[in-house]
Amino acid sequence: MQRPLGAQISHMLKARGVDVIFGIPGVHNVEMYRGIEEAGIAHVLARHEQGAGFMADGYARATGRPGVAYVITGPGVLNALTPLGQAYSDSVPVLMLSSSLDDVTSQRGQLHQMRDQRAAAETVCDWSAEARAPAAAYRLIDRALSEFAASRPRPKALKVPIPALGALADPAPAPAAPVALPQASHAQLYDAIEAILGARRPLFVFGGGVRGGAVVDVLRQTGAASFTTYAGRGLVPPDQPLHFGSYLARPDSASVCAQADLVVALGTELSEVDLWRDALGHGGPMIRVDIDPEVLAGLRPGDTGILGDAAAFLDAMAVAIPARVEDRAPCWDAAEVARTRARWRAEVQAERPGVVEVSDALRAVMPEDAMIYSDMTQFAYGAKEVWDMPRPHHWHHPFGFGTLGYALPAAIGGAVARRGRPTVAIAGDYGFQYTLQELGTAVELGLSLPILLWDNAKLGEIEDAMVRSQIAPNAVVARNPDFLALAKAYGARAAEPADLSALQSALLEAFEAPVPTVIRMTRDLVS
């Protein structure tokens, strides 16, 4: 049955598992909206294309499935580039579909015209392409979905000219069989096991690219110690005696890594935002397991790179090791690990007053299955180190690109994906104002979403950086609105607890409310 191409694309996405689209309709992309309801896809109306992109990101992180955003030509695309850049940094499968002008070479002065929309999106995406015919659109969408499933997931952008969107088209072909991630060979697996069991002090580093796997079994079988990156928190349970936590950014974690005679890094870039130094600090060899060949480039002599899925690699290790040896005795001193963690926690407490106490209070009442989305704010910076997560991939943060305004719209996307399960946003007073208009979307959807707002009435992290650099603090204080009144103006709830006990009560009440709740937090909570 022929339909306009825009409608056929919506039907195609539905057939491939897409059930929600985030976006904003406009005069240029109305044909994309013709088929959404007919296809059985829900649409979430954002208040800004940046919000739509972050919602798609939050949805993708919550589900592991692609998040899809529909935007208009020109300014709609540009508004969405920030969330696409964030998705690229954090390996999130986001597909942006946009309308485009048919001719920007011979004509000038058209609505939403820009010189090269495709190239603009390519600067922050894995790829950006134009489809001028139905067959091309279908192939490119399937290419994006296939690459999301079989390689490192990064955002893709597809633009379709307005005339093509409205022209009749045949349906998309039936979905093809799913593709799988690359897997390590048996030889690579057994060589790695031999190296790990032969090491005197093996150390594992688990990153956000580890999507499951027998982590605890492998640590027990090998006697190894472990770190997680911020994105890998929750992969190792907090009660593991040889786990150093997510303190890799502590400067003297390098001295701990130097004690290892073998490091096994799984699903992590070990990037600047993981370490905040040039190198991990180890002197011995490293085994790296990752699905991205680029991460495996530049290994040192003696290192081993394995292209494969880290979770499957861990599962295979857990099966293969018992065939060789009994559980190995611990290779590290658990008491020393505990003392080191306590020292690092105390450092965070001294550097960021109030954050540790507030984090402890919130963690004590936070549901185990809560999914948290945080913004670039001092509270999140400290909490990411001291807040042990009971489950992996339940705290999402804008790591590499580091954009402000992420938390609220991303949490909306996560809450849409997880209806009936607890979702939380954590934002700072300055960054919250980047995307606070999405409160309207959250109220409209009736989301029981606590929004924990850390209000220090300034750009606190920047002020501290200026002081450390011996620069007189400048342009770090901004006049804030009355956040509680603003929340109520949107139809949300608002709370300003006076102490930690009241904060806990406010959080629990917010999970039961029929609309989002802005909960203003200050350092006075612990005074």
Tab-separated table of C-alpha atoms in Angstrom, residues 57 77 104 153 214 337 351:
chain	number	residue	atom	x	y	z
A	57	ASP	CA	19.200	10.090	24.612
A	77	VAL	CA	18.659	20.501	13.345
A	104	VAL	CA	20.026	25.265	-1.440
A	153	PRO	CA	26.435	2.921	19.244
A	214	ALA	CA	29.705	-12.404	35.172
A	337	VAL	CA	41.531	-1.309	49.918
A	351	GLU	CA	36.467	19.388	48.662
